[in-house]
Amino acid sequence: MTQSKHPETLALHAGHRADPTTGSVAVPIHATTAFQFNSTEHAANLFALKELGNIYTRLMNPTCDVLEKRMAAIEGGVAALAVTSGQAASAFAIQNIAKAGDNIVSSTDLYGGSFNLFKNVFKDIGIEVRFADPSDPENFRKLTDARTRAYYAETLPNPKLEIFPIAEVAAIGLEHGIPLIMDNTAAPIICKPIEHGAAIVVYSLTKWVGGHGNALGGMIIDSGNFDWEKFPQRQPALNTPDPSYHGAVWTQAVKGIGPVAYIIKARTTLLRDLGSALSPFNAFLILQGLETLTLRMRAHCENAVKVTEFLKKHPAVSRVIHPSIAEGKAKDRAQKYLKGARDTFMGGSLIGFELKDGVEAGKNFIDSLELAYHVANIGDARTLAIHPASTTHSQLTAKEQLLAGVTPGYVRLSIGIEHPDDIIADISQALDKASSGIVKKVA
Ligand code: PLP
């Protein structure tokens, strides 16, 4: 196991050297549901958490284990849990510490799917989500009460693309014993939320980490830095006996293993009882992506800056949003939080822009693209585009859309790693057609 702290090296080596049985250098796909116990004593020890080891793939799997270790190493966490999707990661991260009657405070700037989860599903199961405008971190404090169990936000939320004040809100949380959970899906490598005080980091691995648009996956990473034991009233889930695991008090039960109470509880209760275990096949595909993530992020970010500069000068475009051209407080936050593996500013690869001619021009633009794909996804190696108001954010009311930064004519681009001249040429011809009203009808 490498001791390196460099993400380029960790992405290739952390969690796996060579397979001890076969010598396989590539991470093997362990396509098995169950694992043989050495003896009845061994089996009993595994179930009692006296020993850690493989039991059943719904709980753990060696292929997923490499992905978990690699992601934890890159983020600077102590342990991680792989799940089926980013949605499952967000849901589990919160349900692990909040139950009916509790609440969390979340940023208003969220992916539409997370907003739906919080507003509807969590409401149905009795977890209240209070929404705070992140432009002032103090809004989180204002919405906190005795039953607030967590703060939640996205590092680089689309479509506003304004960087979340991680350290500021984490500090407010620490005063109250409240962990900050950061969804870092859009900023792998370029932001490490744990370094800024986040307690838990969640990912949709489906996006940049996998990077090839071929597998869904999610990850929860435990920083190991949050002192759950210090706040027994605030964090009862980890400090009172858990009837679902022989009355285990998680902060005590795992003391011998390390500061991993949060993530062990998520695995041994939520994953055990609700499922959502990542398939080892998907873990393998995502590992392939992860190995080149640092290179791809650099290319994604460099291309996005070039496209931003092109769009800024285009006469058909009224507004462009990308962290590289943020101003005022948003600029300060972008410069503070977004840094690549070599410590230089990298603004991510999402771009938002508005066409002067509004909704119809926006739709015409999308229909005229030839290289970029029109899909409900982000973070693929290919360039992607979408009109959020009629797709990803369509289940939100008009007011909710505006709160999330989705105006009717807004177009979102996820810039890929093709040659930048080809991306710009495609956008340029689509803008020309959109503004002249000539739309190529897709068969
Ligand atoms: N978080 C963010 C920021 C996302 O953009 C998405 C999906 O687009 C998710 C979470 C959900 O991820 P998944 O589609 O893997 O469930």
Short mmCIF file of C-alpha atoms and ligand atoms in Angstrom, two decimals:
data_model
loop_
_atom_site.label_atom_id
_atom_site.label_comp_id
_atom_site.label_asym_id
_atom_site.label_seq_id
_atom_site.Cartn_x
_atom_site.Cartn_y
_atom_site.Cartn_z
CA MET A 1 0.00 0.00 0.00
CA THR A 2 1.42 3.33 -1.03
CA GLN A 3 2.07 6.03 1.55
CA SER A 4 1.79 8.72 -1.11
CA LYS A 5 -0.61 11.61 -0.63
CA HIS A 6 -0.70 12.43 -4.34
CA PRO A 7 -4.04 11.64 -5.96
CA GLU A 8 -2.35 10.63 -9.25
CA THR A 9 -0.55 7.83 -7.38
CA LEU A 10 -3.36 6.91 -4.98
CA ALA A 11 -5.82 6.52 -7.86
CA LEU A 12 -3.62 3.75 -9.28
CA HIS A 13 -2.28 2.06 -6.17
CA ALA A 14 -4.36 2.65 -3.02
CA GLY A 15 -6.25 -0.37 -1.71
CA HIS A 16 -4.71 -2.95 -4.04
CA ARG A 17 -1.24 -4.03 -4.95
CA ALA A 18 -1.36 -7.43 -6.60
CA ASP A 19 -3.95 -10.10 -5.88
CA PRO A 20 -2.40 -12.28 -3.14
CA THR A 21 -3.67 -15.52 -4.70
CA THR A 22 -3.14 -14.97 -8.42
CA GLY A 23 -0.77 -12.01 -8.68
CA SER A 24 -3.33 -10.18 -10.81
CA VAL A 25 -2.31 -6.53 -11.17
CA ALA A 26 -5.71 -5.30 -12.33
CA VAL A 27 -8.29 -5.43 -9.55
CA PRO A 28 -10.18 -8.76 -9.96
CA ILE A 29 -13.98 -8.77 -10.20
CA HIS A 30 -15.13 -10.90 -7.27
CA ALA A 31 -18.38 -12.19 -8.72
CA THR A 32 -19.53 -14.07 -5.67
CA THR A 33 -22.42 -13.55 -3.32
CA ALA A 34 -20.94 -15.30 -0.28
CA PHE A 35 -17.55 -16.05 1.30
CA GLN A 36 -16.44 -19.30 2.96
CA PHE A 37 -15.85 -19.10 6.72
CA ASN A 38 -12.73 -20.80 8.09
CA SER A 39 -14.61 -22.21 11.10
CA THR A 40 -17.70 -21.60 13.22
CA GLU A 41 -15.55 -19.47 15.52
CA HIS A 42 -14.37 -17.35 12.56
CA ALA A 43 -17.99 -16.91 11.40
CA ALA A 44 -19.13 -15.89 14.90
CA ASN A 45 -16.26 -13.40 15.20
CA LEU A 46 -17.12 -11.78 11.87
CA PHE A 47 -20.76 -11.36 12.81
CA ALA A 48 -19.81 -9.99 16.24
CA LEU A 49 -17.37 -7.50 14.62
CA LYS A 50 -14.54 -9.00 16.67
CA GLU A 51 -12.77 -9.61 13.39
CA LEU A 52 -13.30 -7.81 10.07
CA GLY A 53 -13.71 -9.92 6.95
CA ASN A 54 -15.97 -10.92 4.11
CA ILE A 55 -19.39 -12.40 4.84
CA TYR A 56 -21.86 -11.68 2.03
CA THR A 57 -21.72 -9.27 -0.93
CA ARG A 58 -24.68 -7.21 0.28
CA LEU A 59 -22.40 -6.23 3.20
CA MET A 60 -18.97 -6.13 1.54
CA ASN A 61 -17.07 -7.41 -1.48
CA PRO A 62 -13.31 -7.36 -2.20
CA THR A 63 -13.71 -5.49 -5.53
CA CYS A 64 -15.90 -2.85 -3.90
CA ASP A 65 -13.45 -2.78 -0.99
CA VAL A 66 -10.61 -1.61 -3.27
CA LEU A 67 -12.83 1.17 -4.63
CA GLU A 68 -13.80 2.17 -1.08
CA LYS A 69 -10.18 2.25 0.10
CA ARG A 70 -9.05 4.18 -3.00
CA MET A 71 -11.74 6.83 -2.67
CA ALA A 72 -11.11 7.18 1.08
CA ALA A 73 -7.36 7.61 0.42
CA ILE A 74 -7.86 10.24 -2.28
CA GLU A 75 -10.32 12.23 -0.14
CA GLY A 76 -8.21 12.00 3.02
CA GLY A 77 -10.83 9.93 4.88
CA VAL A 78 -10.43 6.83 7.04
CA ALA A 79 -13.00 4.52 5.46
CA ALA A 80 -15.79 4.46 2.91
CA LEU A 81 -18.92 2.62 1.87
CA ALA A 82 -19.84 1.90 -1.75
CA VAL A 83 -23.51 1.87 -2.71
CA THR A 84 -25.57 1.51 -5.88
CA SER A 85 -25.91 5.19 -6.79
CA GLY A 86 -25.31 8.75 -5.71
CA GLN A 87 -28.92 8.93 -4.58
CA ALA A 88 -28.43 5.95 -2.25
CA ALA A 89 -25.25 7.55 -0.88
CA SER A 90 -27.05 10.81 -0.01
CA ALA A 91 -30.02 8.99 1.54
CA PHE A 92 -27.86 6.64 3.64
CA ALA A 93 -25.49 9.39 4.75
CA ILE A 94 -28.41 11.16 6.40
CA GLN A 95 -30.50 8.20 7.53
CA ASN A 96 -27.44 6.87 9.36
CA ILE A 97 -27.81 9.62 11.96
CA ALA A 98 -31.35 11.03 11.57
CA LYS A 99 -34.66 9.33 12.23
CA ALA A 100 -38.34 10.33 12.36
CA GLY A 101 -38.72 13.53 14.37
CA ASP A 102 -35.19 14.72 13.57
CA ASN A 103 -34.22 17.33 11.02
CA ILE A 104 -31.26 18.33 8.87
CA VAL A 105 -30.39 21.71 7.36
CA SER A 106 -29.56 21.54 3.67
CA SER A 107 -28.33 24.10 1.18
CA THR A 108 -30.97 25.26 -1.31
CA ASP A 109 -28.43 24.72 -4.13
CA LEU A 110 -28.97 21.07 -4.88
CA TYR A 111 -29.23 18.53 -7.66
CA GLY A 112 -32.98 18.15 -8.47
CA GLY A 113 -33.00 14.48 -7.43
CA SER A 114 -31.58 15.28 -3.99
CA PHE A 115 -34.13 18.06 -3.59
CA ASN A 116 -36.98 15.62 -4.35
CA LEU A 117 -35.54 13.05 -1.94
CA PHE A 118 -35.35 15.63 0.83
CA LYS A 119 -38.65 17.35 0.20
CA ASN A 120 -40.82 14.29 -0.37
CA VAL A 121 -39.33 10.92 0.62
CA PHE A 122 -37.68 12.21 3.80
CA LYS A 123 -40.86 14.06 4.71
CA ASP A 124 -42.82 10.82 4.37
CA ILE A 125 -40.46 9.02 6.74
CA GLY A 126 -40.55 11.88 9.25
CA ILE A 127 -37.15 13.50 8.64
CA GLU A 128 -37.62 17.23 8.10
CA VAL A 129 -35.25 19.03 5.75
CA ARG A 130 -34.86 22.76 6.29
CA PHE A 131 -33.42 24.68 3.36
CA ALA A 132 -30.78 27.37 3.93
CA ASP A 133 -29.52 29.88 1.37
CA PRO A 134 -25.74 29.23 1.38
CA SER A 135 -24.81 32.76 0.32
CA ASP A 136 -24.77 33.50 4.07
CA PRO A 137 -23.36 30.58 6.14
CA GLU A 138 -25.16 31.93 9.22
CA ASN A 139 -28.44 30.78 7.65
CA PHE A 140 -27.47 27.26 8.73
CA ARG A 141 -27.19 28.32 12.36
CA LYS A 142 -30.54 30.12 12.19
CA LEU A 143 -32.37 26.94 11.13
CA THR A 144 -30.67 24.69 13.72
CA ASP A 145 -32.55 23.35 16.73
CA ALA A 146 -32.09 20.56 19.29
CA ARG A 147 -33.16 17.90 16.77
CA THR A 148 -30.82 19.00 13.95
CA ARG A 149 -28.54 16.06 13.19
CA ALA A 150 -26.59 17.15 10.09
CA TYR A 151 -25.86 19.91 7.60
CA TYR A 152 -25.84 18.98 3.90
CA ALA A 153 -24.58 20.70 0.75
CA GLU A 154 -22.94 20.27 -2.66
CA THR A 155 -19.44 21.63 -3.28
CA LEU A 156 -20.08 22.79 -6.85
CA PRO A 157 -23.85 22.76 -7.26
CA ASN A 158 -25.29 22.99 -10.70
CA PRO A 159 -26.89 25.01 -12.18
CA LYS A 160 -25.75 28.04 -10.09
CA LEU A 161 -22.15 26.78 -9.94
CA GLU A 162 -21.46 28.86 -6.83
CA ILE A 163 -19.02 27.15 -4.51
CA PHE A 164 -20.38 26.23 -1.09
CA PRO A 165 -18.70 27.88 1.96
CA ILE A 166 -17.48 24.53 3.36
CA ALA A 167 -15.19 25.73 6.17
CA GLU A 168 -17.60 28.41 7.34
CA VAL A 169 -20.59 26.05 7.68
CA ALA A 170 -18.46 23.18 9.06
CA ALA A 171 -17.28 25.54 11.83
CA ILE A 172 -20.87 26.44 12.78
CA GLY A 173 -21.67 22.72 12.84
CA LEU A 174 -18.73 21.94 15.10
CA GLU A 175 -19.98 24.46 17.68
CA HIS A 176 -23.22 22.48 17.89
CA GLY A 177 -21.99 18.91 17.36
CA ILE A 178 -23.42 18.79 13.85
CA PRO A 179 -21.44 17.11 11.03
CA LEU A 180 -21.30 18.65 7.57
CA ILE A 181 -22.06 16.17 4.78
CA MET A 182 -20.68 17.37 1.43
CA ASP A 183 -21.77 16.00 -1.96
CA ASN A 184 -18.51 16.42 -3.90
CA THR A 185 -19.76 14.77 -7.12
CA ALA A 186 -18.83 17.67 -9.42
CA ALA A 187 -15.47 18.45 -7.85
CA PRO A 188 -13.41 15.26 -7.38
CA ILE A 189 -9.66 15.98 -7.16
CA ILE A 190 -10.26 19.74 -7.43
CA CYS A 191 -11.78 20.02 -3.95
CA LYS A 192 -11.18 17.94 -0.85
CA PRO A 193 -14.04 18.87 1.51
CA ILE A 194 -12.49 17.00 4.46
CA GLU A 195 -9.50 19.38 4.41
CA HIS A 196 -11.97 22.22 4.91
CA GLY A 197 -13.83 20.62 7.83
CA ALA A 198 -16.48 18.36 6.27
CA ALA A 199 -17.17 15.25 8.36
CA ILE A 200 -18.65 13.10 5.60
CA VAL A 201 -18.26 13.24 1.81
CA VAL A 202 -20.72 11.63 -0.59
CA TYR A 203 -20.36 10.99 -4.29
CA SER A 204 -22.29 9.97 -7.30
CA LEU A 205 -19.51 7.86 -8.85
CA THR A 206 -21.68 7.75 -11.96
CA LYS A 207 -20.24 11.12 -13.02
CA TRP A 208 -16.59 12.22 -13.21
CA VAL A 209 -15.13 9.46 -10.98
CA GLY A 210 -16.35 6.66 -13.26
CA GLY A 211 -16.17 9.14 -16.08
CA HIS A 212 -17.22 6.96 -18.98
CA GLY A 213 -20.99 6.98 -18.63
CA ASN A 214 -21.20 3.21 -18.24
CA ALA A 215 -21.97 2.46 -14.57
CA LEU A 216 -23.99 3.88 -11.70
CA GLY A 217 -22.42 3.99 -8.27
CA GLY A 218 -22.27 5.98 -5.06
CA MET A 219 -19.83 6.41 -2.19
CA ILE A 220 -19.93 7.64 1.41
CA ILE A 221 -16.54 8.62 2.86
CA ASP A 222 -15.99 9.01 6.59
CA SER A 223 -13.35 11.61 7.49
CA GLY A 224 -12.82 9.98 10.90
CA ASN A 225 -12.42 13.52 12.24
CA PHE A 226 -15.83 14.07 13.73
CA ASP A 227 -15.98 13.39 17.48
CA TRP A 228 -19.41 11.72 17.73
CA GLU A 229 -18.80 10.71 21.33
CA LYS A 230 -18.39 14.33 22.42
CA PHE A 231 -22.01 15.11 21.50
CA PRO A 232 -24.15 12.29 23.00
CA GLN A 233 -27.38 14.34 23.12
CA ARG A 234 -26.95 15.69 19.62
CA GLN A 235 -25.96 12.37 18.04
CA PRO A 236 -28.01 9.65 19.73
CA ALA A 237 -27.78 7.25 16.75
CA LEU A 238 -24.10 6.63 17.47
CA ASN A 239 -24.20 7.07 21.24
CA THR A 240 -27.18 4.99 22.42
CA PRO A 241 -27.76 1.22 22.20
CA ASP A 242 -28.78 0.11 18.71
CA PRO A 243 -31.49 -2.57 19.03
CA SER A 244 -30.75 -3.74 15.48
CA TYR A 245 -27.23 -4.85 16.50
CA HIS A 246 -27.49 -6.49 19.94
CA GLY A 247 -27.74 -3.07 21.60
CA ALA A 248 -24.35 -1.95 20.28
CA VAL A 249 -23.36 1.64 21.10
CA TRP A 250 -21.45 2.34 17.91
CA THR A 251 -18.93 4.83 19.29
CA GLN A 252 -17.92 2.16 21.86
CA ALA A 253 -18.35 -0.98 19.79
CA VAL A 254 -15.73 -0.10 17.16
CA LYS A 255 -13.19 1.68 19.37
CA GLY A 256 -10.58 -1.01 18.77
CA ILE A 257 -10.86 -0.57 14.98
CA GLY A 258 -10.50 3.21 14.70
CA PRO A 259 -12.63 6.36 14.30
CA VAL A 260 -15.08 4.54 12.04
CA ALA A 261 -18.29 4.34 14.10
CA TYR A 262 -20.31 6.25 11.50
CA ILE A 263 -19.30 4.22 8.47
CA ILE A 264 -19.45 0.83 10.22
CA LYS A 265 -22.98 1.60 11.39
CA ALA A 266 -24.00 2.53 7.82
CA ARG A 267 -22.63 -0.78 6.52
CA THR A 268 -23.86 -3.08 9.26
CA THR A 269 -27.35 -1.63 9.58
CA LEU A 270 -28.49 0.38 6.51
CA LEU A 271 -26.68 -1.65 3.85
CA ARG A 272 -27.58 -4.89 5.62
CA ASP A 273 -31.28 -3.97 5.95
CA LEU A 274 -32.03 -1.81 2.91
CA GLY A 275 -29.63 -3.35 0.38
CA SER A 276 -28.26 -0.95 -2.27
CA ALA A 277 -24.91 -2.77 -2.37
CA LEU A 278 -22.75 -1.81 -5.36
CA SER A 279 -22.27 -4.62 -7.88
CA PRO A 280 -18.61 -5.74 -8.12
CA PHE A 281 -18.91 -5.40 -11.92
CA ASN A 282 -19.80 -1.72 -11.55
CA ALA A 283 -17.04 -1.29 -8.97
CA PHE A 284 -14.58 -2.63 -11.56
CA LEU A 285 -15.79 -0.23 -14.27
CA ILE A 286 -15.64 2.71 -11.86
CA LEU A 287 -12.12 1.69 -10.78
CA GLN A 288 -11.03 1.84 -14.42
CA GLY A 289 -12.30 5.41 -14.55
CA LEU A 290 -10.82 6.36 -11.22
CA GLU A 291 -7.32 5.35 -12.35
CA THR A 292 -7.26 8.25 -14.85
CA LEU A 293 -9.43 10.72 -12.92
CA THR A 294 -6.68 13.26 -12.24
CA LEU A 295 -5.70 13.41 -15.91
CA ARG A 296 -9.29 13.68 -17.04
CA MET A 297 -10.15 16.40 -14.53
CA ARG A 298 -7.30 18.50 -15.83
CA ALA A 299 -8.50 18.10 -19.42
CA HIS A 300 -12.16 18.68 -18.45
CA CYS A 301 -11.28 21.89 -16.59
CA GLU A 302 -8.93 23.27 -19.25
CA ASN A 303 -11.52 22.68 -21.96
CA ALA A 304 -14.26 24.29 -19.85
CA VAL A 305 -12.24 27.49 -19.50
CA LYS A 306 -11.79 27.67 -23.29
CA VAL A 307 -15.50 27.11 -23.92
CA THR A 308 -16.38 29.72 -21.27
CA GLU A 309 -14.18 32.30 -22.98
CA PHE A 310 -15.79 31.48 -26.34
CA LEU A 311 -19.35 31.76 -24.98
CA LYS A 312 -18.58 35.02 -23.16
CA LYS A 313 -17.79 36.70 -26.48
CA HIS A 314 -20.67 35.21 -28.47
CA PRO A 315 -23.36 37.73 -29.48
CA ALA A 316 -26.25 35.23 -29.03
CA VAL A 317 -25.35 34.55 -25.38
CA SER A 318 -26.57 36.86 -22.62
CA ARG A 319 -25.00 35.19 -19.57
CA VAL A 320 -22.30 32.60 -18.87
CA ILE A 321 -21.67 30.88 -15.55
CA HIS A 322 -18.42 29.11 -14.72
CA PRO A 323 -16.28 29.41 -11.57
CA SER A 324 -13.36 30.77 -13.67
CA ILE A 325 -15.32 33.97 -14.33
CA ALA A 326 -17.09 34.27 -10.95
CA GLU A 327 -17.03 37.69 -9.31
CA GLY A 328 -17.09 39.06 -5.77
CA LYS A 329 -17.75 36.59 -2.95
CA ALA A 330 -18.35 33.74 -5.43
CA LYS A 331 -14.89 34.36 -6.92
CA ASP A 332 -13.25 34.35 -3.48
CA ARG A 333 -14.90 31.03 -2.64
CA ALA A 334 -14.00 29.50 -6.00
CA GLN A 335 -10.35 30.49 -5.55
CA LYS A 336 -10.29 29.22 -1.96
CA TYR A 337 -11.92 25.83 -2.53
CA LEU A 338 -11.15 24.72 -6.10
CA LYS A 339 -7.61 23.60 -6.62
CA GLY A 340 -6.29 20.79 -8.76
CA ALA A 341 -3.83 18.09 -7.82
CA ARG A 342 -0.97 20.53 -8.54
CA ASP A 343 -2.53 23.25 -6.36
CA THR A 344 -3.59 25.44 -9.27
CA PHE A 345 -7.12 26.75 -9.71
CA MET A 346 -9.39 24.33 -11.57
CA GLY A 347 -13.01 25.41 -11.99
CA GLY A 348 -14.72 22.15 -12.91
CA SER A 349 -16.33 21.30 -16.22
CA LEU A 350 -19.93 22.41 -15.82
CA ILE A 351 -20.93 25.58 -17.65
CA GLY A 352 -24.30 27.30 -17.61
CA PHE A 353 -25.40 29.86 -20.16
CA GLU A 354 -28.46 31.71 -21.28
CA LEU A 355 -29.36 32.51 -24.86
CA LYS A 356 -30.54 36.05 -25.56
CA ASP A 357 -33.54 34.70 -27.49
CA GLY A 358 -34.88 32.69 -24.53
CA VAL A 359 -36.56 29.29 -24.27
CA GLU A 360 -37.03 28.54 -27.98
CA ALA A 361 -33.43 29.43 -28.82
CA GLY A 362 -32.31 27.24 -25.90
CA LYS A 363 -34.26 24.26 -27.20
CA ASN A 364 -33.11 24.92 -30.79
CA PHE A 365 -29.52 25.00 -29.58
CA ILE A 366 -29.86 21.58 -27.96
CA ASP A 367 -31.56 20.11 -31.05
CA SER A 368 -28.75 21.46 -33.27
CA LEU A 369 -25.82 19.89 -31.43
CA GLU A 370 -23.94 17.28 -33.43
CA LEU A 371 -20.94 16.31 -31.28
CA ALA A 372 -22.32 16.92 -27.78
CA TYR A 373 -24.85 14.42 -26.51
CA HIS A 374 -28.25 15.54 -25.27
CA VAL A 375 -28.57 13.49 -22.08
CA ALA A 376 -29.62 13.74 -18.42
CA ASN A 377 -26.11 13.21 -17.15
CA ILE A 378 -22.97 15.10 -16.27
CA GLY A 379 -19.32 14.19 -15.87
CA ASP A 380 -18.93 11.90 -18.88
CA ALA A 381 -15.68 12.00 -20.87
CA ARG A 382 -17.89 13.18 -23.75
CA THR A 383 -19.42 16.66 -23.89
CA LEU A 384 -23.06 16.66 -22.75
CA ALA A 385 -25.82 19.25 -22.88
CA ILE A 386 -29.30 19.65 -21.45
CA HIS A 387 -32.14 22.15 -20.93
CA PRO A 388 -32.77 21.71 -17.15
CA ALA A 389 -36.19 23.43 -16.91
CA SER A 390 -37.84 20.84 -19.15
CA THR A 391 -35.86 17.81 -17.90
CA THR A 392 -33.77 17.39 -14.71
CA HIS A 393 -35.62 20.11 -12.79
CA SER A 394 -39.06 19.61 -14.36
CA GLN A 395 -40.59 18.06 -11.23
CA LEU A 396 -39.89 21.26 -9.31
CA THR A 397 -42.34 24.17 -9.25
CA ALA A 398 -41.39 27.33 -11.19
CA LYS A 399 -40.47 28.98 -7.87
CA GLU A 400 -38.34 26.03 -6.78
CA GLN A 401 -36.62 26.05 -10.18
CA LEU A 402 -35.71 29.70 -9.78
CA LEU A 403 -34.43 29.07 -6.25
CA ALA A 404 -32.17 26.37 -7.69
CA GLY A 405 -30.99 28.84 -10.38
CA VAL A 406 -32.89 27.28 -13.29
CA THR A 407 -34.32 29.99 -15.55
CA PRO A 408 -36.46 29.00 -18.58
CA GLY A 409 -33.75 29.61 -21.20
CA TYR A 410 -30.85 28.17 -19.25
CA VAL A 411 -28.63 25.55 -20.93
CA ARG A 412 -26.20 23.34 -19.01
CA LEU A 413 -23.04 21.98 -20.58
CA SER A 414 -20.82 19.29 -19.11
CA ILE A 415 -17.60 19.75 -21.02
CA GLY A 416 -15.80 16.58 -22.05
CA ILE A 417 -12.22 15.76 -22.92
CA GLU A 418 -12.50 15.93 -26.71
CA HIS A 419 -10.21 18.40 -28.51
CA PRO A 420 -11.39 21.87 -27.39
CA ASP A 421 -11.54 23.15 -30.98
CA ASP A 422 -14.06 20.43 -31.86
CA ILE A 423 -16.23 21.19 -28.83
CA ILE A 424 -16.23 24.89 -29.65
CA ALA A 425 -16.95 24.22 -33.35
CA ASP A 426 -20.02 22.18 -32.40
CA ILE A 427 -21.30 24.79 -29.95
CA SER A 428 -20.64 27.52 -32.50
CA GLN A 429 -22.63 25.86 -35.30
CA ALA A 430 -25.49 25.05 -32.88
CA LEU A 431 -25.58 28.69 -31.69
CA ASP A 432 -25.69 29.89 -35.29
CA LYS A 433 -28.59 27.58 -36.10
CA ALA A 434 -30.39 28.38 -32.83
CA SER A 435 -30.31 32.12 -33.44
CA SER A 436 -31.25 31.83 -37.12
CA GLY A 437 -34.10 29.41 -36.25
CA ILE A 438 -32.81 26.58 -38.47
CA VAL A 439 -33.17 23.41 -36.48
CA LYS A 440 -31.89 20.05 -37.56
CA LYS A 441 -34.67 17.60 -36.76
CA VAL A 442 -33.31 14.44 -35.25
CA ALA A 443 -34.79 11.37 -36.95
N1 PLP B 1 -25.45 14.30 -6.61
C1 PLP B 1 -25.26 15.08 -7.69
C2 PLP B 1 -24.56 16.39 -7.53
C3 PLP B 1 -25.72 14.68 -8.95
O1 PLP B 1 -25.54 15.48 -10.01
C4 PLP B 1 -26.39 13.44 -9.06
C5 PLP B 1 -26.91 12.98 -10.36
O2 PLP B 1 -26.91 13.69 -11.35
C6 PLP B 1 -26.57 12.66 -7.91
C7 PLP B 1 -26.08 13.11 -6.71
C8 PLP B 1 -27.26 11.35 -7.98
O3 PLP B 1 -26.41 10.39 -8.51
P1 PLP B 1 -26.87 9.03 -9.20
O4 PLP B 1 -27.46 9.36 -10.51
O5 PLP B 1 -25.62 8.22 -9.26
O6 PLP B 1 -27.88 8.42 -8.25
#
